[in-house]
């Protein structure tokens, strides 16, 4: 479990907001280990593949948007989750290919869940304060929808261990992932904290 890995992508808006260092800092300081990192401009096919690795994602993302509109007492633009999801996928392909992104693999105990907690909910309007999305960006489904663009929420993080494995394989070759030990891992995970006293 302490070797769990997750994929994080700093999206084009995260790069333009000069938040690379801040995001890495937050993931690093909790105790996670960075095991792979690269900057690239993804192409449309790659982004489309990324978001459809989970065959249920299209319906889930559509449903999440519809639920969010309803919970705020607004009428959703789409009523069918699948057509909403397809619309969002098209928008996302556009958003994610605007410019460079930074793709990273982070490793550590419960990495998938811990990173999602630090990243915060999808819609920055309702992401908790203290999370990356809650602290650094103010977008909402409504503002994004008025312009027909993606919700600018700075970064992607895998949402399950199964998704993380597929996503990491899509973005990285095996040899790009570095297997190494961080000295602090003894303090985070080992039974004995021996070797501290001199
Ligand atoms: P998360 O990134 O939190 O895992 P999802 O996987 O549900 O969220 O959605 C992927 C991305 O699609 C979001 O991060 C956001 O940028 C974008 N997105 C989701 N819903 C909408 C929407 N209704 N309109 C525009 N963009 C959206
Ligand atoms: Mg997601």
Coordinates of N, CA, C and O in Angstrom, one line a residue, residues 85-178:
X85 N -21.8 14.2 -21.0 CA -20.4 13.7 -20.9 C -19.7 13.9 -22.2 O -18.5 14.2 -22.3
X86 N -20.4 13.6 -23.3 CA -19.7 13.7 -24.6 C -19.4 15.2 -24.9 O -18.3 15.4 -25.5
X87 N -20.3 16.1 -24.6 CA -20.0 17.5 -24.8 C -18.8 17.9 -24.0 O -17.8 18.6 -24.5
X88 N -18.7 17.4 -22.7 CA -17.6 17.8 -21.8 C -16.3 17.2 -22.4 O -15.2 17.9 -22.4
X89 N -16.3 16.0 -22.9 CA -15.1 15.4 -23.5 C -14.5 16.3 -24.6 O -13.3 16.5 -24.7
X90 N -15.4 16.7 -25.5 CA -15.0 17.6 -26.6 C -14.3 18.9 -26.1 O -13.2 19.3 -26.6
X91 N -14.9 19.5 -25.1 CA -14.4 20.7 -24.5 C -13.0 20.5 -23.8 O -12.1 21.3 -23.9
X92 N -12.9 19.3 -23.2 CA -11.7 19.0 -22.4 C -10.5 18.8 -23.3 O -9.4 19.1 -23.0
X93 N -10.8 18.1 -24.5 CA -9.7 17.9 -25.5 C -9.1 19.2 -25.9 O -7.9 19.4 -26.0
X94 N -10.0 20.2 -26.1 CA -9.6 21.6 -26.4 C -8.7 22.2 -25.3 O -7.6 22.7 -25.5
X95 N -9.2 22.1 -24.1 CA -8.6 22.7 -22.9 C -7.2 22.1 -22.7 O -6.2 22.9 -22.5
X96 N -7.1 20.8 -22.7 CA -5.8 20.1 -22.3 C -4.7 20.2 -23.4 O -3.6 19.9 -23.1
X97 N -5.1 20.7 -24.6 CA -4.1 20.7 -25.7 C -3.7 22.2 -26.0 O -3.0 22.5 -27.0
X98 N -4.1 23.1 -25.2 CA -3.8 24.6 -25.4 C -2.3 24.9 -25.3 O -1.8 25.8 -25.9
X99 N -1.6 24.1 -24.4 CA -0.2 24.4 -24.1 C 0.5 23.3 -23.3 O -0.1 22.3 -23.1
X100 N 1.7 23.6 -22.8 CA 2.3 22.5 -22.0 C 1.6 22.2 -20.8 O 0.9 23.0 -20.1
X101 N 1.7 20.9 -20.4 CA 1.3 20.4 -19.1 C 2.5 19.7 -18.5 O 3.4 19.4 -19.2
X102 N 2.4 19.5 -17.2 CA 3.4 18.7 -16.5 C 2.7 17.4 -16.0 O 1.8 17.5 -15.2
X103 N 3.3 16.3 -16.4 CA 2.7 15.0 -16.0 C 3.7 14.4 -14.9 O 4.9 14.5 -15.1
X104 N 3.1 13.9 -13.9 CA 3.9 13.3 -12.8 C 3.3 12.1 -12.2 O 2.1 11.9 -12.2
X105 N 4.2 11.2 -11.7 CA 3.7 10.0 -10.9 C 4.2 10.2 -9.5 O 5.4 10.5 -9.3
X106 N 3.3 10.2 -8.6 CA 3.6 10.3 -7.1 C 3.3 9.0 -6.5 O 2.3 8.3 -6.8
X107 N 4.1 8.6 -5.5 CA 4.0 7.3 -4.9 C 4.0 7.5 -3.4 O 4.7 8.3 -2.8
X108 N 3.3 6.6 -2.7 CA 3.3 6.6 -1.2 C 2.0 6.0 -0.7 O 1.1 5.6 -1.5
X109 N 1.9 6.0 0.6 CA 0.7 5.3 1.3 C -0.6 6.0 0.8 O -0.7 7.2 0.9
X110 N -1.5 5.2 0.3 CA -2.8 5.7 -0.1 C -2.7 6.9 -1.1 O -3.5 7.9 -1.1
X111 N -1.7 6.8 -2.0 CA -1.4 8.0 -2.8 C -2.6 8.5 -3.6 O -2.8 9.7 -3.7
X112 N -3.4 7.6 -4.1 CA -4.6 8.0 -4.9 C -5.5 8.9 -4.1 O -5.9 10.0 -4.5
X113 N -5.9 8.4 -2.9 CA -6.9 9.1 -2.1 C -6.3 10.4 -1.5 O -7.0 11.4 -1.4
X114 N -5.0 10.3 -1.0 CA -4.4 11.4 -0.4 C -4.3 12.6 -1.4 O -4.6 13.7 -1.1
X115 N -3.9 12.3 -2.7 CA -3.8 13.3 -3.7 C -5.1 13.9 -4.0 O -5.3 15.1 -4.1
X116 N -6.2 13.1 -4.1 CA -7.5 13.6 -4.4 C -7.9 14.6 -3.2 O -8.6 15.6 -3.5
X117 N -7.6 14.2 -2.0 CA -7.9 15.0 -0.9 C -7.2 16.4 -1.0 O -7.8 17.4 -0.7
X118 N -5.9 16.4 -1.3 CA -5.2 17.6 -1.4 C -5.6 18.5 -2.6 O -5.6 19.7 -2.6
X119 N -6.1 17.8 -3.7 CA -6.5 18.5 -4.9 C -7.8 19.2 -4.7 O -8.0 20.3 -5.1
X120 N -8.8 18.5 -4.1 CA -10.1 19.1 -3.8 C -11.1 18.7 -4.9 O -10.7 18.2 -5.9
X121 N -12.3 19.1 -4.7 CA -13.4 18.7 -5.6 C -13.3 19.3 -7.0 O -12.6 20.3 -7.1
X122 N -14.0 18.7 -8.0 CA -13.8 19.1 -9.4 C -14.1 20.6 -9.6 O -13.4 21.3 -10.4
X123 N -15.2 21.1 -9.0 CA -15.6 22.5 -9.3 C -15.0 23.4 -8.2 O -15.4 23.4 -7.1
X124 N -14.1 24.3 -8.7 CA -13.4 25.2 -7.7 C -14.4 26.0 -6.8 O -14.1 26.2 -5.6
X125 N -15.5 26.3 -7.3 CA -16.5 27.1 -6.5 C -16.8 26.4 -5.2 O -17.1 27.0 -4.2
X126 N -16.9 25.0 -5.3 CA -17.2 24.3 -4.0 C -16.1 23.5 -3.5 O -16.3 22.7 -2.5
X127 N -14.9 23.5 -4.1 CA -13.8 22.8 -3.5 C -13.4 23.4 -2.1 O -13.5 24.6 -2.0
X128 N -13.1 22.5 -1.2 CA -12.8 23.0 0.1 C -11.6 24.0 0.2 O -10.6 23.8 -0.6
X129 N -11.7 25.0 1.0 CA -10.6 25.8 1.3 C -9.5 25.0 1.9 O -9.7 24.0 2.6
X130 N -8.2 25.2 1.5 CA -7.1 24.4 2.0 C -6.7 23.4 0.9 O -5.6 22.9 1.0
X131 N -7.6 23.1 0.0 CA -7.2 22.3 -1.1 C -6.6 23.1 -2.3 O -6.7 24.3 -2.3
X132 N -5.9 22.5 -3.2 CA -5.2 23.2 -4.3 C -6.3 24.0 -5.1 O -6.2 25.2 -5.3
X133 N -7.3 23.3 -5.5 CA -8.4 23.9 -6.3 C -9.1 25.0 -5.5 O -9.5 26.0 -6.0
X134 N -9.3 24.7 -4.2 CA -10.1 25.6 -3.3 C -9.3 26.9 -3.0 O -9.8 28.0 -2.8
X135 N -8.0 26.8 -3.0 CA -7.1 27.9 -2.7 C -6.7 28.8 -3.8 O -6.3 29.9 -3.7
X136 N -6.6 28.2 -5.0 CA -5.9 28.9 -6.1 C -6.8 29.2 -7.3 O -6.2 29.8 -8.3
X137 N -8.0 28.8 -7.3 CA -8.8 29.1 -8.5 C -10.3 29.3 -8.2 O -10.7 28.7 -7.2
X138 N -11.0 30.0 -9.0 CA -12.4 30.3 -8.7 C -13.5 30.0 -9.7 O -14.6 30.5 -9.7
X139 N -13.2 29.0 -10.6 CA -14.1 28.7 -11.7 C -15.3 27.9 -11.2 O -15.3 27.4 -10.1
X140 N -16.3 27.9 -12.1 CA -17.5 27.1 -11.8 C -18.0 26.5 -13.1 O -17.7 26.9 -14.2
X141 N -18.9 25.5 -12.9 CA -19.6 24.9 -14.1 C -20.3 26.0 -14.9 O -20.3 26.1 -16.1
X142 N -21.0 26.9 -14.1 CA -21.8 28.0 -14.8 C -20.9 28.9 -15.6 O -21.2 29.2 -16.8
X143 N -19.8 29.4 -15.0 CA -19.0 30.4 -15.7 C -18.4 29.7 -17.0 O -18.3 30.2 -18.1
X144 N -17.9 28.4 -16.8 CA -17.3 27.7 -17.9 C -18.4 27.4 -19.0 O -18.1 27.6 -20.2
X145 N -19.6 27.0 -18.6 CA -20.6 26.7 -19.6 C -21.0 27.9 -20.4 O -21.3 27.7 -21.6
X146 N -21.1 29.1 -19.8 CA -21.5 30.3 -20.5 C -20.5 30.5 -21.7 O -21.0 30.8 -22.8
X147 N -19.2 30.2 -21.5 CA -18.3 30.3 -22.6 C -18.1 29.0 -23.4 O -17.3 29.0 -24.3
X148 N -18.7 28.0 -23.0 CA -18.5 26.7 -23.6 C -17.1 26.2 -23.5 O -16.5 25.7 -24.5
X149 N -16.5 26.3 -22.4 CA -15.1 25.9 -22.2 C -15.0 24.9 -21.0 O -16.0 24.8 -20.2
X150 N -13.8 24.3 -20.8 CA -13.6 23.4 -19.7 C -13.5 24.2 -18.4 O -13.1 25.3 -18.3
X151 N -13.9 23.5 -17.3 CA -13.8 24.1 -16.0 C -12.3 24.2 -15.7 O -11.6 23.2 -15.6
X152 N -11.8 25.4 -15.4 CA -10.3 25.6 -15.2 C -10.0 25.3 -13.7 O -10.3 26.1 -12.9
X153 N -9.5 24.1 -13.5 CA -9.3 23.6 -12.2 C -7.9 23.1 -11.9 O -7.6 22.4 -11.0
X154 N -6.9 23.6 -12.7 CA -5.5 23.6 -12.5 C -4.8 22.2 -12.7 O -3.7 22.2 -13.2
X155 N -5.5 21.1 -12.3 CA -4.8 19.9 -12.4 C -5.7 18.7 -12.4 O -6.9 18.8 -12.0
X156 N -5.1 17.6 -12.9 CA -5.8 16.3 -12.9 C -5.2 15.4 -11.9 O -4.0 15.4 -11.7
X157 N -6.0 14.5 -11.2 CA -5.4 13.5 -10.4 C -6.3 12.3 -10.5 O -7.5 12.3 -10.6
X158 N -5.7 11.1 -10.6 CA -6.4 9.8 -10.8 C -7.4 9.7 -9.7 O -7.1 10.0 -8.5
X159 N -8.6 9.1 -10.1 CA -9.6 9.0 -9.0 C -9.8 7.6 -8.4 O -10.5 7.4 -7.5
X160 N -9.0 6.6 -8.9 CA -9.0 5.2 -8.3 C -7.7 4.6 -8.6 O -7.0 5.0 -9.5
X161 N -7.4 3.5 -7.9 CA -6.1 2.8 -8.1 C -6.2 2.2 -9.5 O -5.2 2.2 -10.2
X162 N -7.3 1.6 -9.9 CA -7.4 1.0 -11.2 C -7.2 2.1 -12.3 O -6.4 1.9 -13.3
X163 N -7.8 3.3 -12.2 CA -7.6 4.3 -13.2 C -6.1 4.8 -13.2 O -5.6 5.0 -14.2
X164 N -5.6 4.9 -12.0 CA -4.2 5.4 -11.9 C -3.2 4.5 -12.7 O -2.4 4.9 -13.4
X165 N -3.4 3.1 -12.5 CA -2.6 2.2 -13.3 C -2.7 2.4 -14.8 O -1.7 2.5 -15.5
X166 N -3.9 2.5 -15.2 CA -4.1 2.7 -16.7 C -3.5 4.0 -17.2 O -2.9 4.1 -18.2
X167 N -3.8 5.1 -16.4 CA -3.3 6.4 -16.8 C -1.8 6.5 -16.8 O -1.2 7.1 -17.7
X168 N -1.2 5.9 -15.8 CA 0.3 6.0 -15.7 C 0.9 5.3 -17.0 O 1.8 5.8 -17.6
X169 N 0.3 4.1 -17.3 CA 0.8 3.4 -18.5 C 0.6 4.2 -19.8 O 1.4 4.1 -20.7
X170 N -0.5 5.0 -19.8 CA -0.7 5.8 -21.0 C 0.3 7.0 -21.1 O 0.7 7.4 -22.2
X171 N 0.7 7.6 -20.0 CA 1.5 8.8 -20.0 C 3.0 8.5 -19.9 O 3.8 9.3 -20.3
X172 N 3.4 7.3 -19.3 CA 4.8 7.1 -19.1 C 5.2 5.7 -19.5 O 4.5 4.7 -19.4
X173 N 6.5 5.6 -20.1 CA 7.1 4.3 -20.3 C 7.6 3.8 -18.9 O 7.9 4.6 -18.1
X174 N 7.6 2.5 -18.8 CA 8.1 1.9 -17.5 C 9.4 2.4 -17.1 O 9.7 2.7 -16.0
X175 N 10.3 2.6 -18.1 CA 11.7 3.1 -17.8 C 11.8 4.5 -17.3 O 12.8 5.0 -16.8
X176 N 10.7 5.3 -17.5 CA 10.7 6.7 -17.1 C 10.3 6.8 -15.6 O 10.4 7.9 -15.0
X177 N 9.9 5.7 -15.0 CA 9.5 5.7 -13.6 C 10.7 5.2 -12.7 O 11.2 4.1 -13.0
X178 N 11.1 6.1 -11.8 CA 12.4 5.8 -11.1 C 12.1 5.1 -9.7 O 11.3 5.6 -9.0

